[in-house]
Amino acid sequence: MTGIFYGIGVGPGDPELLTMKAIKTLEKVDVIIAPKTEKKDGSVALSIASPYLKPAVEIVYQVFPMVTHFEQSPQSWQKNKEEILNLLNQGKNVAFLTLGDPMFYSTYIYVHRLLKNEAVPIKTIPGVPAFCAIAGRLEYPLVEGNDIISVIPATADAEKIKKVLAVSDNVVVMKVYKNFDEIVTELKKKKLADNAVMVSRCGLPDEECIYDIAQVKQVPNYLSTILARRSK
């Protein structure tokens, strides 16, 4: 019998933010797929989930290229896909860990696409996105009344970002390690910088919160998010 493939969102950093469904699944799966980058050892997602793993669980690290579209590096993705399928065909239940939510700017989305046409059952378990955790942590309302909120990757086209900022009451800016200075400049122009906050590594021991984003001189950590709202 083929095992079940689970995509599990572990939230932004605090292990207590995992859902009960995620915890119950982690406690019973046979294999954990821990995505990592080529440049760093270990997995942040795995460290978050570690309190809930059974002692005998098998840990498999997989490296995924940092690309915009997974089709750009088919060999690496295909190798990871075959490794997952081999585990599932052995009857093992496999959990793929992802920061935040599995369907939100996640590597899991591409893995899901690779597996959905295979004869394997897939279950996706949602998680808390970083911007929701930050809003709750700082008591920072994301939207109210008829506010319009936009979620913007700082890696997007500059002109597209300008247009979105022009019509949004509130914004969430992800991936701010890219084009940070340009993003801050545009937030200022659109009167969104005065009520902005940037949080890096939310829920992790070295979490950092910065309210005066214009004073940031170094490139922000990869796990950094800006929340901003227009001055009334």
PDB file of C-alpha atoms in Angstrom:
ATOM      1  CA  MET A   1       0.000   0.000   0.000  1.00  0.00           C
ATOM      2  CA  THR A   2       1.289   3.466  -0.912  1.00  0.00           C
ATOM      3  CA  GLY A   3       2.003   5.823   1.956  1.00  0.00           C
ATOM      4  CA  ILE A   4       0.424   9.266   2.342  1.00  0.00           C
ATOM      5  CA  PHE A   5       2.313  12.434   1.443  1.00  0.00           C
ATOM      6  CA  TYR A   6       1.645  15.309   3.857  1.00  0.00           C
ATOM      7  CA  GLY A   7       2.533  18.953   3.329  1.00  0.00           C
ATOM      8  CA  ILE A   8       2.746  20.511   6.795  1.00  0.00           C
ATOM      9  CA  GLY A   9       2.993  24.216   7.571  1.00  0.00           C
ATOM     10  CA  VAL A  10       5.003  24.682  10.765  1.00  0.00           C
ATOM     11  CA  GLY A  11       4.389  28.423  11.093  1.00  0.00           C
ATOM     12  CA  PRO A  12       7.055  31.138  11.283  1.00  0.00           C
ATOM     13  CA  GLY A  13       9.103  29.990  14.270  1.00  0.00           C
ATOM     14  CA  ASP A  14       7.279  29.366  17.540  1.00  0.00           C
ATOM     15  CA  PRO A  15       6.565  25.604  17.916  1.00  0.00           C
ATOM     16  CA  GLU A  16       3.420  26.441  19.892  1.00  0.00           C
ATOM     17  CA  LEU A  17       1.877  27.949  16.746  1.00  0.00           C
ATOM     18  CA  LEU A  18       1.576  24.580  15.026  1.00  0.00           C
ATOM     19  CA  THR A  19      -2.007  23.403  14.661  1.00  0.00           C
ATOM     20  CA  MET A  20      -3.230  20.323  16.526  1.00  0.00           C
ATOM     21  CA  LYS A  21      -3.721  18.634  13.155  1.00  0.00           C
ATOM     22  CA  ALA A  22      -0.096  19.290  12.248  1.00  0.00           C
ATOM     23  CA  ILE A  23       1.149  17.983  15.603  1.00  0.00           C
ATOM     24  CA  LYS A  24      -0.935  14.802  15.441  1.00  0.00           C
ATOM     25  CA  THR A  25       0.344  14.127  11.928  1.00  0.00           C
ATOM     26  CA  LEU A  26       3.985  14.733  12.881  1.00  0.00           C
ATOM     27  CA  GLU A  27       3.649  12.301  15.773  1.00  0.00           C
ATOM     28  CA  LYS A  28       2.721   9.417  13.458  1.00  0.00           C
ATOM     29  CA  VAL A  29       4.569   9.858  10.145  1.00  0.00           C
ATOM     30  CA  ASP A  30       7.497   7.597   9.248  1.00  0.00           C
ATOM     31  CA  VAL A  31       9.631  10.066   7.316  1.00  0.00           C
ATOM     32  CA  ILE A  32      10.249  13.813   7.527  1.00  0.00           C
ATOM     33  CA  ILE A  33      11.401  15.677   4.423  1.00  0.00           C
ATOM     34  CA  ALA A  34      13.372  18.700   5.629  1.00  0.00           C
ATOM     35  CA  PRO A  35      14.098  21.211   2.855  1.00  0.00           C
ATOM     36  CA  LYS A  36      17.376  23.087   3.111  1.00  0.00           C
ATOM     37  CA  THR A  37      19.532  25.407   1.044  1.00  0.00           C
ATOM     38  CA  GLU A  38      22.864  24.482  -0.468  1.00  0.00           C
ATOM     39  CA  LYS A  39      24.669  27.140   1.562  1.00  0.00           C
ATOM     40  CA  LYS A  40      23.432  26.231   5.057  1.00  0.00           C
ATOM     41  CA  ASP A  41      23.316  23.105   7.161  1.00  0.00           C
ATOM     42  CA  GLY A  42      20.182  22.072   8.998  1.00  0.00           C
ATOM     43  CA  SER A  43      16.594  23.134   8.471  1.00  0.00           C
ATOM     44  CA  VAL A  44      14.679  25.882  10.278  1.00  0.00           C
ATOM     45  CA  ALA A  45      11.379  24.110   9.607  1.00  0.00           C
ATOM     46  CA  LEU A  46      12.736  20.900  11.128  1.00  0.00           C
ATOM     47  CA  SER A  47      13.954  22.682  14.259  1.00  0.00           C
ATOM     48  CA  ILE A  48      10.479  24.166  14.758  1.00  0.00           C
ATOM     49  CA  ALA A  49       8.756  20.795  14.373  1.00  0.00           C
ATOM     50  CA  SER A  50      11.308  18.792  16.379  1.00  0.00           C
ATOM     51  CA  PRO A  51       9.383  18.797  19.701  1.00  0.00           C
ATOM     52  CA  TYR A  52       6.619  16.742  18.085  1.00  0.00           C
ATOM     53  CA  LEU A  53       8.598  14.099  16.195  1.00  0.00           C
ATOM     54  CA  LYS A  54       8.648  10.479  17.315  1.00  0.00           C
ATOM     55  CA  PRO A  55      12.144   9.220  18.269  1.00  0.00           C
ATOM     56  CA  ALA A  56      12.431   6.713  15.425  1.00  0.00           C
ATOM     57  CA  VAL A  57      11.325   9.029  12.624  1.00  0.00           C
ATOM     58  CA  GLU A  58      13.542   9.062   9.538  1.00  0.00           C
ATOM     59  CA  ILE A  59      14.887  12.504   8.559  1.00  0.00           C
ATOM     60  CA  VAL A  60      15.628  13.136   4.886  1.00  0.00           C
ATOM     61  CA  TYR A  61      17.230  16.444   3.902  1.00  0.00           C
ATOM     62  CA  GLN A  62      16.541  17.685   0.400  1.00  0.00           C
ATOM     63  CA  VAL A  63      18.185  20.656  -1.301  1.00  0.00           C
ATOM     64  CA  PHE A  64      15.963  22.772  -3.531  1.00  0.00           C
ATOM     65  CA  PRO A  65      17.414  25.383  -5.908  1.00  0.00           C
ATOM     66  CA  MET A  66      16.457  29.014  -5.210  1.00  0.00           C
ATOM     67  CA  VAL A  67      14.668  29.650  -8.503  1.00  0.00           C
ATOM     68  CA  THR A  68      11.536  31.528  -9.553  1.00  0.00           C
ATOM     69  CA  HIS A  69      10.093  28.526 -11.396  1.00  0.00           C
ATOM     70  CA  PHE A  70      10.980  24.945 -10.573  1.00  0.00           C
ATOM     71  CA  GLU A  71      11.067  24.112 -14.294  1.00  0.00           C
ATOM     72  CA  GLN A  72      14.366  26.047 -14.464  1.00  0.00           C
ATOM     73  CA  SER A  73      16.210  23.250 -12.645  1.00  0.00           C
ATOM     74  CA  PRO A  74      14.390  20.032 -13.617  1.00  0.00           C
ATOM     75  CA  GLN A  75      17.169  17.612 -12.669  1.00  0.00           C
ATOM     76  CA  SER A  76      17.328  18.662  -9.005  1.00  0.00           C
ATOM     77  CA  TRP A  77      13.569  18.649  -8.636  1.00  0.00           C
ATOM     78  CA  GLN A  78      13.187  15.312 -10.395  1.00  0.00           C
ATOM     79  CA  LYS A  79      15.757  13.699  -8.103  1.00  0.00           C
ATOM     80  CA  ASN A  80      13.860  14.896  -5.020  1.00  0.00           C
ATOM     81  CA  LYS A  81      10.566  13.752  -6.496  1.00  0.00           C
ATOM     82  CA  GLU A  82      11.891  10.242  -7.152  1.00  0.00           C
ATOM     83  CA  GLU A  83      13.272  10.008  -3.626  1.00  0.00           C
ATOM     84  CA  ILE A  84       9.875  10.925  -2.163  1.00  0.00           C
ATOM     85  CA  LEU A  85       8.035   8.497  -4.449  1.00  0.00           C
ATOM     86  CA  ASN A  86      10.401   5.690  -3.457  1.00  0.00           C
ATOM     87  CA  LEU A  87       9.628   6.276   0.222  1.00  0.00           C
ATOM     88  CA  LEU A  88       5.878   6.392  -0.428  1.00  0.00           C
ATOM     89  CA  ASN A  89       5.995   3.211  -2.505  1.00  0.00           C
ATOM     90  CA  GLN A  90       7.585   1.467   0.475  1.00  0.00           C
ATOM     91  CA  GLY A  91       4.336   2.199   2.325  1.00  0.00           C
ATOM     92  CA  LYS A  92       5.853   4.959   4.454  1.00  0.00           C
ATOM     93  CA  ASN A  93       3.891   8.065   5.390  1.00  0.00           C
ATOM     94  CA  VAL A  94       5.992  11.096   4.474  1.00  0.00           C
ATOM     95  CA  ALA A  95       5.703  14.669   5.767  1.00  0.00           C
ATOM     96  CA  PHE A  96       7.187  17.597   3.892  1.00  0.00           C
ATOM     97  CA  LEU A  97       7.858  20.503   6.272  1.00  0.00           C
ATOM     98  CA  THR A  98       7.476  24.105   5.211  1.00  0.00           C
ATOM     99  CA  LEU A  99       7.733  27.422   7.038  1.00  0.00           C
ATOM    100  CA  GLY A 100       4.498  29.363   7.375  1.00  0.00           C
ATOM    101  CA  ASP A 101       1.707  27.920   5.248  1.00  0.00           C
ATOM    102  CA  PRO A 102       2.294  25.251   2.566  1.00  0.00           C
ATOM    103  CA  MET A 103       0.335  27.163  -0.086  1.00  0.00           C
ATOM    104  CA  PHE A 104       1.921  30.559   0.542  1.00  0.00           C
ATOM    105  CA  TYR A 105       5.246  31.322  -1.240  1.00  0.00           C
ATOM    106  CA  SER A 106       6.354  27.791  -0.451  1.00  0.00           C
ATOM    107  CA  THR A 107       8.661  25.225  -2.037  1.00  0.00           C
ATOM    108  CA  TYR A 108       5.921  22.719  -1.224  1.00  0.00           C
ATOM    109  CA  ILE A 109       3.757  24.201  -3.993  1.00  0.00           C
ATOM    110  CA  TYR A 110       6.233  22.987  -6.608  1.00  0.00           C
ATOM    111  CA  VAL A 111       6.648  19.593  -4.944  1.00  0.00           C
ATOM    112  CA  HIS A 112       2.867  19.247  -4.852  1.00  0.00           C
ATOM    113  CA  ARG A 113       2.683  19.943  -8.591  1.00  0.00           C
ATOM    114  CA  LEU A 114       5.269  17.271  -9.280  1.00  0.00           C
ATOM    115  CA  LEU A 115       3.401  14.658  -7.236  1.00  0.00           C
ATOM    116  CA  LYS A 116      -0.261  15.446  -7.908  1.00  0.00           C
ATOM    117  CA  ASN A 117      -0.340  13.413 -11.125  1.00  0.00           C
ATOM    118  CA  GLU A 118       1.273  10.408  -9.482  1.00  0.00           C
ATOM    119  CA  ALA A 119      -0.814   7.670  -7.904  1.00  0.00           C
ATOM    120  CA  VAL A 120      -0.172   8.797  -4.331  1.00  0.00           C
ATOM    121  CA  PRO A 121      -2.550  10.333  -1.780  1.00  0.00           C
ATOM    122  CA  ILE A 122      -1.671  13.891  -0.747  1.00  0.00           C
ATOM    123  CA  LYS A 123      -2.902  15.861   2.255  1.00  0.00           C
ATOM    124  CA  THR A 124      -2.015  19.498   2.899  1.00  0.00           C
ATOM    125  CA  ILE A 125      -2.133  20.869   6.445  1.00  0.00           C
ATOM    126  CA  PRO A 126      -2.196  24.680   6.714  1.00  0.00           C
ATOM    127  CA  GLY A 127       0.067  26.705   8.954  1.00  0.00           C
ATOM    128  CA  VAL A 128       0.275  30.241  10.356  1.00  0.00           C
ATOM    129  CA  PRO A 129       1.879  32.686   7.873  1.00  0.00           C
ATOM    130  CA  ALA A 130       4.611  34.933   9.273  1.00  0.00           C
ATOM    131  CA  PHE A 131       2.659  38.146   8.727  1.00  0.00           C
ATOM    132  CA  CYS A 132      -0.304  36.849  10.755  1.00  0.00           C
ATOM    133  CA  ALA A 133       2.001  35.809  13.585  1.00  0.00           C
ATOM    134  CA  ILE A 134       3.719  39.212  13.514  1.00  0.00           C
ATOM    135  CA  ALA A 135       0.390  41.057  13.585  1.00  0.00           C
ATOM    136  CA  GLY A 136      -0.744  39.093  16.627  1.00  0.00           C
ATOM    137  CA  ARG A 137       2.613  39.392  18.362  1.00  0.00           C
ATOM    138  CA  LEU A 138       2.677  43.196  17.999  1.00  0.00           C
ATOM    139  CA  GLU A 139      -1.103  43.756  18.236  1.00  0.00           C
ATOM    140  CA  TYR A 140      -0.895  45.341  14.797  1.00  0.00           C
ATOM    141  CA  PRO A 141      -4.231  45.240  12.900  1.00  0.00           C
ATOM    142  CA  LEU A 142      -3.675  44.018   9.353  1.00  0.00           C
ATOM    143  CA  VAL A 143      -6.964  45.335   7.979  1.00  0.00           C
ATOM    144  CA  GLU A 144     -10.153  46.843   9.322  1.00  0.00           C
ATOM    145  CA  GLY A 145     -13.387  48.137   7.850  1.00  0.00           C
ATOM    146  CA  ASN A 146     -13.033  48.423   4.073  1.00  0.00           C
ATOM    147  CA  ASP A 147      -9.230  48.519   4.020  1.00  0.00           C
ATOM    148  CA  ILE A 148      -7.474  46.923   1.068  1.00  0.00           C
ATOM    149  CA  ILE A 149      -4.387  44.874   1.894  1.00  0.00           C
ATOM    150  CA  SER A 150      -1.775  43.640  -0.569  1.00  0.00           C
ATOM    151  CA  VAL A 151       0.873  40.968  -0.095  1.00  0.00           C
ATOM    152  CA  ILE A 152       3.963  41.909  -2.083  1.00  0.00           C
ATOM    153  CA  PRO A 153       7.162  39.942  -2.717  1.00  0.00           C
ATOM    154  CA  ALA A 154      10.063  42.410  -2.823  1.00  0.00           C
ATOM    155  CA  THR A 155      11.430  40.349  -5.704  1.00  0.00           C
ATOM    156  CA  ALA A 156       8.543  41.401  -7.971  1.00  0.00           C
ATOM    157  CA  ASP A 157       8.859  43.848 -10.850  1.00  0.00           C
ATOM    158  CA  ALA A 158       9.536  47.380  -9.525  1.00  0.00           C
ATOM    159  CA  GLU A 159       6.808  49.035 -11.607  1.00  0.00           C
ATOM    160  CA  LYS A 160       4.274  46.468 -10.512  1.00  0.00           C
ATOM    161  CA  ILE A 161       5.175  47.078  -6.861  1.00  0.00           C
ATOM    162  CA  LYS A 162       4.720  50.847  -7.311  1.00  0.00           C
ATOM    163  CA  LYS A 163       1.245  50.362  -8.779  1.00  0.00           C
ATOM    164  CA  VAL A 164       0.164  48.040  -5.973  1.00  0.00           C
ATOM    165  CA  LEU A 165       1.476  50.379  -3.261  1.00  0.00           C
ATOM    166  CA  ALA A 166      -0.444  53.268  -4.835  1.00  0.00           C
ATOM    167  CA  VAL A 167      -3.831  51.593  -4.331  1.00  0.00           C
ATOM    168  CA  SER A 168      -3.311  49.701  -1.066  1.00  0.00           C
ATOM    169  CA  ASP A 169      -4.280  50.881   2.409  1.00  0.00           C
ATOM    170  CA  ASN A 170      -2.096  48.262   4.069  1.00  0.00           C
ATOM    171  CA  VAL A 171       0.712  46.070   2.766  1.00  0.00           C
ATOM    172  CA  VAL A 172       2.690  43.005   3.715  1.00  0.00           C
ATOM    173  CA  VAL A 173       6.120  42.947   2.072  1.00  0.00           C
ATOM    174  CA  MET A 174       7.791  39.542   1.953  1.00  0.00           C
ATOM    175  CA  LYS A 175      11.315  38.556   0.880  1.00  0.00           C
ATOM    176  CA  VAL A 176      12.656  41.991   1.868  1.00  0.00           C
ATOM    177  CA  TYR A 177      16.236  40.762   1.786  1.00  0.00           C
ATOM    178  CA  LYS A 178      15.971  41.666  -1.896  1.00  0.00           C
ATOM    179  CA  ASN A 179      15.713  45.310  -3.014  1.00  0.00           C
ATOM    180  CA  PHE A 180      15.283  46.512   0.577  1.00  0.00           C
ATOM    181  CA  ASP A 181      16.384  50.114  -0.020  1.00  0.00           C
ATOM    182  CA  GLU A 182      14.115  50.459  -3.025  1.00  0.00           C
ATOM    183  CA  ILE A 183      11.162  49.075  -1.076  1.00  0.00           C
ATOM    184  CA  VAL A 184      11.695  51.521   1.807  1.00  0.00           C
ATOM    185  CA  THR A 185      11.941  54.413  -0.653  1.00  0.00           C
ATOM    186  CA  GLU A 186       8.633  53.471  -2.268  1.00  0.00           C
ATOM    187  CA  LEU A 187       6.922  53.005   1.101  1.00  0.00           C
ATOM    188  CA  LYS A 188       7.994  56.551   2.003  1.00  0.00           C
ATOM    189  CA  LYS A 189       6.698  57.971  -1.266  1.00  0.00           C
ATOM    190  CA  LYS A 190       3.327  56.292  -0.777  1.00  0.00           C
ATOM    191  CA  LYS A 191       3.072  57.432   2.885  1.00  0.00           C
ATOM    192  CA  LEU A 192       3.295  53.866   4.138  1.00  0.00           C
ATOM    193  CA  ALA A 193       6.610  54.049   5.992  1.00  0.00           C
ATOM    194  CA  ASP A 194       5.617  56.001   9.121  1.00  0.00           C
ATOM    195  CA  ASN A 195       3.373  53.177  10.339  1.00  0.00           C
ATOM    196  CA  ALA A 196       5.640  50.347   9.263  1.00  0.00           C
ATOM    197  CA  VAL A 197       7.423  47.625  11.210  1.00  0.00           C
ATOM    198  CA  MET A 198       9.859  44.948  10.119  1.00  0.00           C
ATOM    199  CA  VAL A 199      10.247  41.682  12.015  1.00  0.00           C
ATOM    200  CA  SER A 200      13.016  39.216  11.317  1.00  0.00           C
ATOM    201  CA  ARG A 201      12.847  35.538  12.340  1.00  0.00           C
ATOM    202  CA  CYS A 202       9.476  35.883  14.050  1.00  0.00           C
ATOM    203  CA  GLY A 203       9.021  33.455  16.939  1.00  0.00           C
ATOM    204  CA  LEU A 204      12.631  32.278  16.904  1.00  0.00           C
ATOM    205  CA  PRO A 205      15.098  32.976  19.759  1.00  0.00           C
ATOM    206  CA  ASP A 206      16.870  35.724  17.797  1.00  0.00           C
ATOM    207  CA  GLU A 207      13.712  37.523  16.680  1.00  0.00           C
ATOM    208  CA  GLU A 208      14.259  41.204  15.881  1.00  0.00           C
ATOM    209  CA  CYS A 209      11.641  43.947  15.614  1.00  0.00           C
ATOM    210  CA  ILE A 210      12.427  47.296  13.939  1.00  0.00           C
ATOM    211  CA  TYR A 211       9.921  50.146  13.777  1.00  0.00           C
ATOM    212  CA  ASP A 212      12.128  52.732  12.056  1.00  0.00           C
ATOM    213  CA  ILE A 213      12.804  50.784   8.891  1.00  0.00           C
ATOM    214  CA  ALA A 214      14.549  53.759   7.264  1.00  0.00           C
ATOM    215  CA  GLN A 215      17.414  53.348   9.743  1.00  0.00           C
ATOM    216  CA  VAL A 216      18.224  49.797   8.654  1.00  0.00           C
ATOM    217  CA  LYS A 217      21.606  49.850   6.918  1.00  0.00           C
ATOM    218  CA  GLN A 218      22.385  46.167   6.427  1.00  0.00           C
ATOM    219  CA  VAL A 219      20.612  43.604   4.246  1.00  0.00           C
ATOM    220  CA  PRO A 220      17.751  42.117   6.323  1.00  0.00           C
ATOM    221  CA  ASN A 221      17.660  38.451   7.238  1.00  0.00           C
ATOM    222  CA  TYR A 222      16.009  36.133   4.704  1.00  0.00           C
ATOM    223  CA  LEU A 223      13.137  35.539   7.156  1.00  0.00           C
ATOM    224  CA  SER A 224      12.093  39.199   7.371  1.00  0.00           C
ATOM    225  CA  THR A 225       8.662  40.731   6.741  1.00  0.00           C
ATOM    226  CA  ILE A 226       7.418  44.310   6.695  1.00  0.00           C
ATOM    227  CA  LEU A 227       3.919  45.316   7.742  1.00  0.00           C
ATOM    228  CA  ALA A 228       2.882  48.843   6.734  1.00  0.00           C
ATOM    229  CA  ARG A 229      -0.254  50.945   6.626  1.00  0.00           C
ATOM    230  CA  ARG A 230      -0.958  54.288   5.039  1.00  0.00           C
ATOM    231  CA  SER A 231      -0.885  57.409   7.192  1.00  0.00           C
ATOM    232  CA  LYS A 232      -4.373  58.840   7.474  1.00  0.00           C
TER     233      LYS A 232
END
